[in-house]
Coordinates of C-alpha atoms in Angstrom, one line a residue:
M1 CA 26.3 12.0 25.8
K2 CA 26.7 8.3 24.8
R3 CA 28.6 8.0 21.4
L4 CA 26.8 5.5 19.2
L5 CA 28.1 3.2 16.8
L6 CA 25.8 2.5 13.9
L7 CA 26.1 -0.6 11.6
V8 CA 24.5 -0.3 8.2
V9 CA 23.9 -3.4 6.4
L10 CA 23.0 -3.2 3.0
C11 CA 21.9 -6.6 1.2
S12 CA 20.2 -7.8 -1.8
L13 CA 17.5 -10.2 -1.2
S14 CA 15.9 -12.0 -4.0
L15 CA 12.0 -11.7 -4.3
S16 CA 10.5 -14.6 -2.6
R17 CA 8.1 -16.7 -5.0
C18 CA 4.5 -15.6 -4.3
E19 CA 1.9 -18.1 -3.2
S20 CA -0.6 -16.9 -5.8
K21 CA -1.4 -18.9 -8.9
V22 CA -0.2 -16.2 -11.2
V23 CA 1.7 -17.6 -14.0
P24 CA 5.1 -16.1 -14.2
Y25 CA 6.3 -14.3 -17.4
D26 CA 9.1 -16.1 -19.2
Y27 CA 11.5 -13.5 -20.4
S28 CA 13.6 -16.0 -22.4
A29 CA 14.1 -15.8 -26.0
T30 CA 16.8 -17.6 -28.4
I31 CA 18.2 -15.5 -31.3
E32 CA 20.5 -18.7 -32.5
C33 CA 19.4 -21.0 -35.0
L34 CA 19.4 -24.5 -33.1
E35 CA 19.5 -28.1 -34.3
I36 CA 16.7 -28.9 -32.0
P37 CA 13.8 -26.6 -31.1
L38 CA 13.3 -25.8 -27.3
K39 CA 10.1 -27.1 -25.5
P40 CA 7.1 -24.8 -26.0
Q41 CA 6.9 -21.9 -23.4
Y42 CA 4.2 -22.3 -21.0
N43 CA 3.7 -25.8 -22.1
G44 CA 2.0 -24.4 -25.1
G45 CA -0.5 -22.2 -23.0
I46 CA -3.8 -22.6 -25.0
I47 CA -2.5 -24.2 -28.0
V48 CA -3.4 -27.9 -28.6
S49 CA -0.6 -30.4 -29.1
P50 CA 2.1 -27.4 -29.0
D51 CA 4.9 -29.8 -29.7
V52 CA 3.1 -32.2 -32.0
R53 CA 3.4 -35.0 -29.7
D54 CA -0.5 -35.8 -30.2
G55 CA 0.0 -35.5 -34.1
T56 CA -2.5 -33.5 -36.0
L57 CA -5.0 -32.9 -32.9
G58 CA -6.3 -29.4 -33.4
W59 CA -3.9 -28.5 -36.4
T60 CA -5.3 -28.3 -40.2
P61 CA -4.2 -27.2 -43.4
F62 CA -4.5 -23.4 -44.2
G63 CA -4.9 -22.3 -47.7
N64 CA -4.2 -25.0 -50.2
A65 CA -0.9 -26.2 -48.6
K66 CA -0.2 -29.8 -48.2
V67 CA 0.5 -30.7 -44.7
D68 CA 2.7 -33.4 -43.3
F69 CA 3.3 -34.9 -39.7
R70 CA 7.0 -35.8 -39.7
K71 CA 9.1 -37.4 -37.0
I72 CA 12.9 -37.5 -36.6
G73 CA 13.9 -39.6 -33.5
N74 CA 11.9 -38.1 -30.8
H75 CA 11.4 -34.9 -32.4
N76 CA 7.8 -34.4 -34.2
F77 CA 7.0 -31.3 -36.2
F78 CA 4.5 -30.0 -39.1
V79 CA 5.6 -29.5 -42.6
A80 CA 3.5 -27.4 -45.1
R81 CA 4.3 -28.0 -48.8
D82 CA 3.0 -27.2 -52.2
R83 CA 2.5 -23.7 -51.3
K84 CA 1.1 -21.6 -53.9
Q85 CA 0.3 -18.5 -51.9
P86 CA 2.1 -16.9 -48.9
F87 CA -0.6 -18.0 -46.5
D88 CA -0.4 -21.7 -47.3
S89 CA 0.5 -23.2 -44.3
V90 CA -0.6 -25.0 -41.1
S91 CA -3.3 -23.5 -38.6
Q92 CA -5.1 -23.8 -35.5
K93 CA -8.2 -22.2 -34.5
V94 CA -8.2 -20.5 -31.1
Y95 CA -10.6 -18.2 -29.1
L96 CA -9.3 -14.7 -28.1
E97 CA -10.5 -12.6 -25.5
K98 CA -10.7 -8.8 -25.2
G99 CA -8.8 -7.4 -22.3
L100 CA -6.0 -10.2 -22.3
L101 CA -2.5 -9.7 -23.2
Y102 CA -1.1 -12.7 -25.4
T103 CA 2.4 -13.9 -25.8
F104 CA 3.1 -15.9 -28.7
S105 CA 6.0 -17.9 -29.7
A106 CA 6.9 -20.8 -32.3
W107 CA 10.0 -22.6 -33.6
L108 CA 10.3 -22.5 -37.5
Q109 CA 12.5 -23.8 -40.2
V110 CA 12.3 -23.7 -44.2
S111 CA 13.2 -26.3 -46.5
K112 CA 16.0 -24.4 -48.2
G113 CA 18.0 -21.2 -47.7
K114 CA 16.6 -18.5 -45.6
A115 CA 13.0 -16.8 -45.7
P116 CA 11.0 -14.3 -43.6
V117 CA 8.1 -16.3 -41.9
K118 CA 5.1 -14.4 -40.2
A119 CA 2.8 -15.7 -37.4
V120 CA -0.6 -14.2 -38.0
F121 CA -4.0 -14.4 -36.5
K122 CA -6.9 -14.0 -38.8
K123 CA -10.2 -12.9 -36.9
N124 CA -13.3 -11.3 -38.4
G125 CA -11.7 -10.8 -41.8
E126 CA -9.1 -8.8 -40.1
Y127 CA -5.5 -10.0 -40.1
K128 CA -3.2 -9.4 -36.7
L129 CA 0.6 -10.0 -37.0
A130 CA 2.0 -11.6 -33.9
G131 CA 5.4 -11.5 -34.8
S132 CA 8.0 -12.6 -37.5
V133 CA 11.5 -14.3 -38.0
V134 CA 13.9 -15.1 -40.8
A135 CA 13.6 -18.9 -40.9
E136 CA 16.5 -20.9 -42.1
S137 CA 17.0 -24.4 -43.6
K138 CA 18.5 -27.1 -41.4
C139 CA 18.0 -25.3 -38.1
W140 CA 15.2 -24.1 -36.2
S141 CA 14.7 -20.2 -35.3
M142 CA 12.4 -18.9 -32.3
L143 CA 9.7 -16.3 -33.3
K144 CA 8.7 -14.5 -30.2
G145 CA 5.7 -12.1 -30.5
G146 CA 2.4 -11.1 -28.9
L147 CA -1.0 -9.4 -29.4
T148 CA -4.4 -8.0 -28.0
V149 CA -7.8 -8.0 -29.6
D150 CA -10.4 -5.2 -29.7
E151 CA -13.4 -7.7 -29.1
S152 CA -13.7 -11.5 -28.2
G153 CA -14.0 -14.0 -30.6
P154 CA -12.8 -17.2 -32.4
A155 CA -9.5 -16.6 -34.7
E156 CA -7.2 -18.7 -36.6
L157 CA -3.6 -18.9 -36.4
Y158 CA -1.3 -19.5 -39.2
F159 CA 2.2 -18.9 -40.7
E160 CA 2.8 -16.8 -43.8
S161 CA 5.9 -16.5 -46.1
E162 CA 6.1 -14.6 -49.5
D163 CA 8.7 -17.2 -50.5
T164 CA 6.2 -19.9 -51.7
T165 CA 9.1 -22.2 -53.1
V166 CA 10.0 -22.9 -49.3
E167 CA 8.3 -25.4 -47.3
I168 CA 7.5 -23.8 -43.7
W169 CA 8.2 -26.2 -40.7
V170 CA 6.4 -25.8 -37.5
D171 CA 7.1 -27.0 -33.8
S172 CA 6.9 -25.7 -30.3
V173 CA 4.1 -23.3 -30.7
S174 CA 2.8 -21.4 -27.5
L175 CA 0.0 -18.9 -27.1
Q176 CA -0.3 -17.8 -23.5
P177 CA -2.9 -15.4 -22.4
F178 CA -2.4 -13.0 -19.2
T179 CA -4.9 -10.7 -17.4
Q180 CA -3.8 -7.1 -16.9
E181 CA -3.5 -7.9 -13.4
E182 CA -1.0 -10.7 -14.0
W183 CA 0.8 -8.4 -16.5
N184 CA 1.0 -5.9 -13.6
S185 CA 2.4 -8.5 -11.2
H186 CA 5.1 -9.2 -13.8
H187 CA 6.4 -5.6 -13.6
E188 CA 6.4 -5.9 -9.7
Q189 CA 8.3 -9.0 -9.6
S190 CA 10.8 -7.6 -12.2
I191 CA 11.2 -4.3 -10.8
Q192 CA 11.6 -6.1 -7.0
K193 CA 14.4 -8.1 -8.7
E194 CA 16.0 -5.9 -11.1
R195 CA 15.5 -2.1 -9.7
K196 CA 15.4 -2.6 -6.1
R197 CA 17.4 -3.9 -3.2
T198 CA 16.5 -4.5 0.5
V199 CA 18.4 -2.3 2.9
R200 CA 18.7 -3.7 6.4
I201 CA 20.2 -1.0 8.9
R202 CA 21.1 -1.8 12.5
A203 CA 21.7 0.7 15.0
V204 CA 24.0 -0.4 18.0
N205 CA 25.8 1.5 20.8
S206 CA 29.5 1.7 21.2
K207 CA 29.2 -1.6 23.1
G208 CA 27.9 -3.4 20.1
E209 CA 24.4 -3.5 21.8
P210 CA 21.2 -2.9 19.6
I211 CA 19.5 0.2 20.2
P212 CA 15.7 -0.4 19.6
K213 CA 13.2 2.4 18.5
A214 CA 15.9 4.5 16.9
T215 CA 14.4 6.9 14.4
I216 CA 15.5 6.1 10.6
S217 CA 15.2 8.6 7.6
I218 CA 16.1 7.5 4.3
E219 CA 16.0 10.1 1.5
Q220 CA 16.6 9.1 -2.1
R221 CA 18.9 11.9 -3.6
K222 CA 19.0 10.6 -7.1
L223 CA 17.5 7.8 -9.2
G224 CA 19.8 5.1 -10.1
F225 CA 17.5 4.3 -13.4
P226 CA 18.6 6.8 -16.0
F227 CA 15.1 8.5 -16.7
G228 CA 15.3 11.6 -19.0
C229 CA 14.0 14.0 -21.6
E230 CA 15.3 15.7 -24.8
V231 CA 15.8 19.1 -25.0
E232 CA 16.6 21.9 -27.3
K233 CA 18.8 25.1 -26.9
N234 CA 15.9 26.9 -25.6
I235 CA 16.6 25.5 -22.2
L236 CA 19.6 27.9 -22.0
G237 CA 18.9 30.9 -20.1
N238 CA 15.3 29.8 -19.3
K239 CA 15.2 29.5 -15.4
A240 CA 11.7 28.1 -15.1
Y241 CA 12.4 25.6 -17.8
Q242 CA 15.6 24.7 -16.1
N243 CA 14.1 24.2 -12.6
W244 CA 11.4 22.0 -13.9
F245 CA 13.8 19.8 -16.0
T246 CA 16.5 19.5 -13.3
Q247 CA 14.0 18.4 -10.5
R248 CA 12.8 15.4 -12.5
F249 CA 15.3 14.1 -14.8
T250 CA 18.8 12.3 -14.9
V251 CA 19.7 11.9 -18.4
T252 CA 18.9 14.2 -21.6
T253 CA 19.5 14.2 -25.3
F254 CA 19.9 17.3 -27.6
A255 CA 17.5 17.2 -30.3
N256 CA 19.5 19.3 -33.0
E257 CA 22.5 20.7 -31.3
M258 CA 25.3 18.2 -31.8
K259 CA 24.0 17.0 -35.3
W260 CA 26.1 17.7 -38.4
Y261 CA 23.8 20.1 -39.8
S262 CA 23.9 22.2 -36.8
T263 CA 27.7 22.2 -36.2
E264 CA 29.0 22.5 -39.5
V265 CA 26.4 24.6 -41.6
V266 CA 29.3 25.9 -43.8
R267 CA 32.1 23.3 -44.6
G268 CA 35.3 23.7 -42.5
K269 CA 33.5 26.2 -40.2
E270 CA 32.6 24.2 -37.1
D271 CA 30.6 25.7 -34.4
Y272 CA 30.0 23.7 -31.0
S273 CA 29.3 26.6 -28.9
T274 CA 25.5 25.9 -28.3
A275 CA 26.4 22.2 -27.7
D276 CA 29.1 23.2 -25.4
A277 CA 27.1 25.5 -23.3
M278 CA 24.3 22.9 -23.2
L279 CA 26.6 20.3 -21.9
R280 CA 28.3 22.7 -19.3
F281 CA 24.7 23.3 -18.0
F282 CA 23.8 19.5 -17.5
K283 CA 27.0 18.7 -15.9
Q284 CA 26.5 21.1 -13.2
H285 CA 23.1 19.5 -12.5
G286 CA 24.3 16.2 -12.6
V287 CA 22.7 15.2 -15.8
A288 CA 24.1 12.6 -18.2
V289 CA 23.6 13.5 -22.1
R290 CA 23.4 11.0 -24.7
G291 CA 25.2 12.0 -27.9
H292 CA 22.6 12.6 -30.6
N293 CA 23.9 11.9 -33.3
I294 CA 27.3 11.6 -35.0
L295 CA 25.6 11.1 -38.7
W296 CA 22.0 10.7 -39.8
N297 CA 21.4 8.3 -42.7
D298 CA 18.1 10.1 -43.8
P299 CA 19.0 12.2 -47.0
K300 CA 16.7 15.0 -45.8
Y301 CA 18.7 15.7 -42.9
Q302 CA 22.6 16.4 -44.2
P303 CA 24.2 19.7 -44.3
K304 CA 23.4 21.2 -47.7
W305 CA 27.2 21.2 -48.8
V306 CA 27.4 17.5 -48.1
N307 CA 25.2 16.5 -51.0
A308 CA 27.8 17.7 -53.7
L309 CA 30.3 15.5 -52.4
S310 CA 31.1 11.9 -53.8
G311 CA 34.0 9.5 -53.6
N312 CA 37.2 10.5 -51.4
D313 CA 35.9 13.9 -51.0
L314 CA 32.8 12.7 -49.1
Y315 CA 34.8 9.8 -47.3
N316 CA 37.1 12.7 -46.0
A317 CA 34.4 14.7 -44.8
V318 CA 32.7 12.1 -43.0
K319 CA 35.7 11.1 -41.4
R320 CA 36.7 14.6 -40.4
R321 CA 32.9 14.8 -38.8
V322 CA 33.3 11.4 -36.9
F323 CA 36.7 12.7 -35.5
S324 CA 35.7 16.2 -34.5
V325 CA 32.5 15.3 -32.7
V326 CA 33.6 12.2 -31.1
S327 CA 36.9 13.3 -30.0
R328 CA 35.7 16.7 -28.7
Y329 CA 33.1 14.9 -26.5
K330 CA 35.2 11.8 -25.7
G331 CA 34.5 10.5 -22.4
Q332 CA 31.8 13.0 -21.4
L333 CA 28.6 11.3 -22.8
A334 CA 26.3 8.5 -22.0
G335 CA 26.5 7.0 -25.3
W336 CA 26.4 8.1 -28.8
D337 CA 23.8 7.5 -31.7
V338 CA 26.2 6.6 -34.4
V339 CA 24.6 6.5 -37.8
N340 CA 21.0 7.4 -36.8
E341 CA 18.0 5.2 -38.6
N342 CA 20.7 3.1 -40.6
L343 CA 17.9 0.5 -41.4
H344 CA 15.2 2.8 -42.8
F345 CA 17.6 5.0 -44.9
S346 CA 20.8 4.6 -46.7
Y347 CA 22.1 8.0 -47.7
F348 CA 25.9 6.9 -46.9
E349 CA 25.5 3.2 -48.3
D350 CA 24.4 4.8 -51.4
K351 CA 27.2 7.0 -51.7
M352 CA 30.1 5.1 -49.8
G353 CA 29.2 1.7 -50.4
P354 CA 27.3 -1.3 -48.5
K355 CA 29.6 -1.0 -45.6
A356 CA 29.3 2.5 -44.8
S357 CA 27.7 2.2 -41.6
Y358 CA 30.2 -0.5 -40.5
N359 CA 33.1 1.7 -41.3
I360 CA 31.5 4.7 -39.7
F361 CA 31.0 2.8 -36.3
K362 CA 34.7 1.6 -36.7
M363 CA 35.8 5.1 -36.8
A364 CA 33.8 6.2 -33.9
Q365 CA 35.1 3.2 -31.8
A366 CA 38.6 4.2 -32.5
F367 CA 38.2 7.7 -31.7
D368 CA 36.4 6.8 -28.2
P369 CA 36.6 3.0 -27.2
T370 CA 34.8 3.3 -24.0
T371 CA 31.8 5.2 -24.9
T372 CA 28.7 3.1 -25.8
M373 CA 27.9 3.2 -29.5
F374 CA 24.2 2.8 -30.1
M375 CA 22.4 1.6 -33.2
N376 CA 19.3 3.9 -33.1
E377 CA 16.2 3.0 -34.9
Y378 CA 12.4 3.3 -34.9
N379 CA 9.6 1.0 -35.5
T380 CA 11.6 -2.0 -34.0
L381 CA 9.3 -2.0 -31.0
E382 CA 6.5 0.0 -32.1
E383 CA 5.4 -1.6 -35.5
S384 CA 5.4 -5.5 -36.0
S385 CA 4.7 -5.0 -39.8
D386 CA 7.6 -2.7 -40.5
S387 CA 9.9 -4.8 -42.5
D388 CA 12.4 -2.3 -42.9
S389 CA 13.4 -2.3 -39.0
S390 CA 12.1 -5.7 -38.0
L391 CA 13.8 -7.7 -35.3
A392 CA 15.4 -9.7 -37.9
R393 CA 16.8 -7.1 -39.9
Y394 CA 18.0 -5.2 -36.7
L395 CA 19.9 -8.3 -35.5
Q396 CA 21.3 -9.0 -38.8
K397 CA 23.1 -5.3 -38.8
L398 CA 23.8 -5.5 -35.4
R399 CA 25.7 -8.7 -35.8
E400 CA 27.6 -6.8 -38.8
I401 CA 28.6 -4.0 -36.4
R402 CA 29.4 -6.2 -33.4
S403 CA 32.1 -7.9 -35.5
I404 CA 34.0 -4.6 -35.3
R405 CA 37.4 -5.2 -33.7
V406 CA 39.1 -1.9 -32.9
C407 CA 40.9 -1.1 -29.4
G408 CA 39.1 -4.3 -28.4
N409 CA 35.6 -5.2 -28.9
I410 CA 33.2 -2.7 -29.8
S411 CA 31.0 -1.2 -27.0
L412 CA 27.6 -1.4 -28.5
G413 CA 24.0 -0.6 -27.3
I414 CA 20.6 -1.0 -28.8
G415 CA 18.8 2.3 -29.2
L416 CA 15.0 1.7 -29.8
E417 CA 13.4 5.2 -30.6
S418 CA 9.8 4.1 -29.3
H419 CA 7.8 6.6 -31.6
F420 CA 4.4 4.7 -30.7
K421 CA 0.7 5.2 -31.8
T422 CA -1.4 2.6 -30.2
P423 CA 1.0 0.4 -28.3
N424 CA 1.0 -3.5 -28.8
I425 CA 2.4 -4.1 -25.3
P426 CA 2.6 -7.9 -25.7
Y427 CA 4.7 -7.3 -28.7
M428 CA 6.9 -4.7 -27.2
R429 CA 7.9 -6.8 -24.3
S430 CA 8.4 -9.9 -26.7
A431 CA 10.6 -7.7 -29.0
L432 CA 12.6 -6.7 -25.8
D433 CA 13.0 -10.0 -24.7
T434 CA 14.4 -10.9 -28.3
L435 CA 17.1 -7.9 -28.5
A436 CA 18.1 -8.9 -24.6
A437 CA 19.0 -12.1 -25.8
T438 CA 22.1 -10.4 -27.4
G439 CA 23.2 -9.5 -24.0
L440 CA 23.6 -6.0 -24.9
P441 CA 22.1 -2.8 -23.0
I442 CA 19.0 -1.5 -24.1
W443 CA 17.6 1.8 -24.2
L444 CA 14.4 3.6 -25.1
T445 CA 15.7 6.6 -26.7
E446 CA 13.1 8.9 -28.0
V447 CA 9.7 8.0 -26.4
D448 CA 6.4 9.5 -27.3
V449 CA 3.1 8.6 -28.3
E450 CA 1.3 10.2 -31.1
A451 CA -2.6 9.3 -30.1
P452 CA -5.8 10.9 -29.4
P453 CA -5.8 13.2 -26.3
N454 CA -8.2 11.0 -24.4
V455 CA -5.9 8.0 -24.6
Q456 CA -2.5 9.6 -25.2
A457 CA -1.4 9.9 -21.5
K458 CA -2.6 6.2 -20.9
Y459 CA -0.7 4.7 -23.8
F460 CA 2.5 6.8 -22.8
E461 CA 2.2 5.5 -19.0
Q462 CA 1.9 1.9 -20.6
V463 CA 5.1 2.4 -22.6
L464 CA 7.1 4.0 -19.9
R465 CA 6.1 1.1 -17.5
E466 CA 6.9 -1.8 -20.0
G467 CA 10.3 -0.3 -20.4
H468 CA 11.2 0.5 -16.9
A469 CA 9.9 -3.1 -16.0
H470 CA 12.1 -4.9 -18.5
P471 CA 15.4 -6.4 -17.1
Q472 CA 17.5 -5.5 -20.0
V473 CA 16.3 -2.0 -20.5
K474 CA 19.1 0.3 -18.8
G475 CA 17.5 3.7 -19.4
I476 CA 14.6 5.9 -20.9
V477 CA 14.5 9.2 -22.7
T478 CA 11.4 10.8 -23.8
W479 CA 11.1 12.8 -26.8
S480 CA 9.0 15.5 -25.4
G481 CA 11.1 18.5 -24.5
Y482 CA 9.2 21.8 -24.5
S483 CA 9.8 24.5 -27.5
P484 CA 8.0 27.6 -28.0
S485 CA 7.3 26.4 -31.8
G486 CA 6.0 23.4 -30.6
C487 CA 6.9 19.9 -29.4
Y488 CA 7.6 17.1 -31.9
R489 CA 4.6 14.9 -31.4
M490 CA 4.0 15.4 -27.4
C491 CA 4.6 18.1 -24.7
L492 CA 5.1 17.3 -21.0
T493 CA 4.3 20.7 -20.0
D494 CA 2.9 23.9 -21.4
G495 CA 4.7 27.3 -21.9
N496 CA 4.5 28.0 -17.9
F497 CA 5.9 24.8 -17.2
K498 CA 2.8 23.4 -15.8
N499 CA 2.3 19.8 -16.5
V500 CA -0.1 18.6 -19.1
P501 CA -1.7 15.1 -18.5
T502 CA 1.7 13.3 -20.1
G503 CA 3.8 15.4 -17.7
D504 CA 1.2 14.1 -14.8
V505 CA 2.3 10.5 -15.9
V506 CA 5.9 11.3 -15.6
D507 CA 5.6 12.7 -12.0
K508 CA 3.2 9.8 -11.0
L509 CA 6.1 7.3 -12.1
L510 CA 9.0 9.3 -10.5
H511 CA 7.1 9.3 -7.2
E512 CA 6.8 5.6 -7.5
W513 CA 10.4 5.1 -8.7
G514 CA 12.0 7.1 -5.8
G515 CA 12.1 10.8 -7.6
F516 CA 11.5 14.1 -5.9
R517 CA 13.6 13.0 -3.0
R518 CA 11.3 10.5 -1.7
Q519 CA 11.8 9.5 1.9
T520 CA 11.4 6.3 3.7
T521 CA 11.1 6.4 7.5
G522 CA 10.8 4.0 10.5
V523 CA 12.2 2.7 13.7
T524 CA 14.4 0.1 14.6
D525 CA 13.0 -3.2 16.1
A526 CA 14.1 -4.7 19.5
D527 CA 17.3 -6.1 17.8
G528 CA 18.1 -2.6 16.4
Y529 CA 17.2 -3.5 12.8
F530 CA 15.2 -1.6 10.1
E531 CA 14.7 -3.0 6.8
A532 CA 13.2 -1.5 3.8
S533 CA 13.1 -2.0 0.0
L534 CA 14.5 0.8 -2.2
F535 CA 15.0 1.7 -5.6
H536 CA 18.6 1.6 -6.8
G537 CA 20.2 5.1 -6.4
D538 CA 21.9 7.5 -4.2
Y539 CA 20.8 8.1 -0.5
D540 CA 21.2 10.1 2.6
L541 CA 20.5 8.6 5.8
K542 CA 19.8 10.0 9.1
I543 CA 19.2 8.0 12.5
A544 CA 18.5 9.3 16.1
H545 CA 18.9 7.7 19.5
P546 CA 15.4 7.7 21.2
L547 CA 17.0 8.3 24.6
T548 CA 20.0 10.4 23.9
N549 CA 18.9 12.2 21.0
S550 CA 22.3 11.8 19.4
K551 CA 22.1 11.6 15.6
A552 CA 24.3 9.9 12.8
S553 CA 24.0 10.9 9.1
H554 CA 25.4 9.0 6.2
S555 CA 25.4 8.5 2.6
F556 CA 25.1 5.2 0.5
K557 CA 24.4 4.1 -3.0
L558 CA 22.6 1.2 -4.3
T559 CA 23.2 -0.3 -7.5
S560 CA 22.5 -3.4 -9.5
D561 CA 26.3 -3.9 -10.3
V562 CA 28.0 -5.5 -7.4
S563 CA 30.9 -7.7 -7.4
S564 CA 29.4 -10.1 -4.7
S565 CA 26.6 -12.1 -4.7
Q566 CA 23.3 -10.3 -4.5
N567 CA 22.6 -12.3 -1.1
Q568 CA 25.8 -11.3 0.6
P569 CA 25.4 -8.1 2.7
S570 CA 27.6 -4.9 2.2
S571 CA 28.2 -3.4 5.6
F572 CA 29.3 0.5 6.8
V573 CA 30.2 1.0 10.2
F574 CA 30.5 4.6 11.6
R575 CA 30.5 6.5 14.9
V576 CA 28.8 9.7 16.2

């Protein structure tokens, strides 16, 4: 029997630009305050005179503000002054259509100090917040946001600041509408670029001659993109639950079992047995575990004995907790939620001073310098109107923590809980864009949707697709593990581990993304080549000669982390 030499060439091919007229999405955002604002995205979209080059055309005062048109060098902008009410500013009338997704951006400055500024659309007496930013004096800040509307009609864009002592300066405004089809095409383009690579396989014989019509079978053994679900201890010993879970997911989070109130009910008596058993189980099945959480800033979720502590006694207890749990699981976790929800709550700041979260992150970094430490928070993506966890406030706290220097730079990650009600998908994407400008990895850490049954699965799918397609999102965990006492806000399965509609959404997406051991088959062409675009992950490859029935097997991995250029092929040569 002839022996075969099979040359497997893996290469990354960039997505060729479509010939269609679809406007590509601009993922860029700027979180630095600049001397001169950048040009308006999409050339302003449907905004008239977006960069104020046409003077006041399309723009009018809003409320009782006095509006000036100013020019410094080649730079034109509007100034809203003599403001008596928060909404006194400059405005433009636009027509918004139901079914379209609008991405919005503007560059803003205030005349003194710093002040939060919002972009608002007034429509039929209702007010839709598109986004906000903390604007500064002497430099320009980018506000990026988005919105949809429930019905078509005229609307009025204006800017708002509670600080009526400042002037609001406005430039480079953009409002770009996209159809749902265009929005979906952005997903496809981003996925092709960020989540997939093109595999080029060539079959040749021992003389190096190509083998046409060789049968190729490629099976995805494991997803490369971390996708998972939260669990509780009831998964231990429940074979049906274990089978259902391990067939689907590659990452998990323990809902309670690593938390302080679970591991140290009585001071000085630590019990990690349940968390240890769960970690062992998931290690055996190749499922990564996110550490949740080291401490929780919500006063309701402290061990009861902690509330009686103060001063050095509390500090020592906190330090012992951080050391105990972080050193125990050092190097074994996919990340740690360090001071959970430290924008909405301030338990440790109230008791230990304003730098409490900073110091706790610093301790965790010292005890485990290589594990990514996440700042985990809710409503940063979900609610544009929640000032406690706004993008500006999240970034401010992030900058503080990022300045930590212990054992080198802190390995920091952005954790976005993603507990949605009615998703504002354009705002979600723009918020991800803004946070992506940090260059830090982003995870959606607790995804669920609280909505009526007729729309819950639909909204859930929208959120998962948006997260998976975003270039800077590196993993997703849903908060929907099964519990006999009831799921938190959303289940994926019933008590018999049969999918409910949201579980069907997960399976549908897993099939698309390469889960359930998805197979790709084909035959080589006249030159011995077979080409396929595959999601990142672990693969098994089988090739059969059409004449001699000789077979070869190989395993390979596709990742986005390649040391060489995406256009340079990697090759594997083996004999059978």
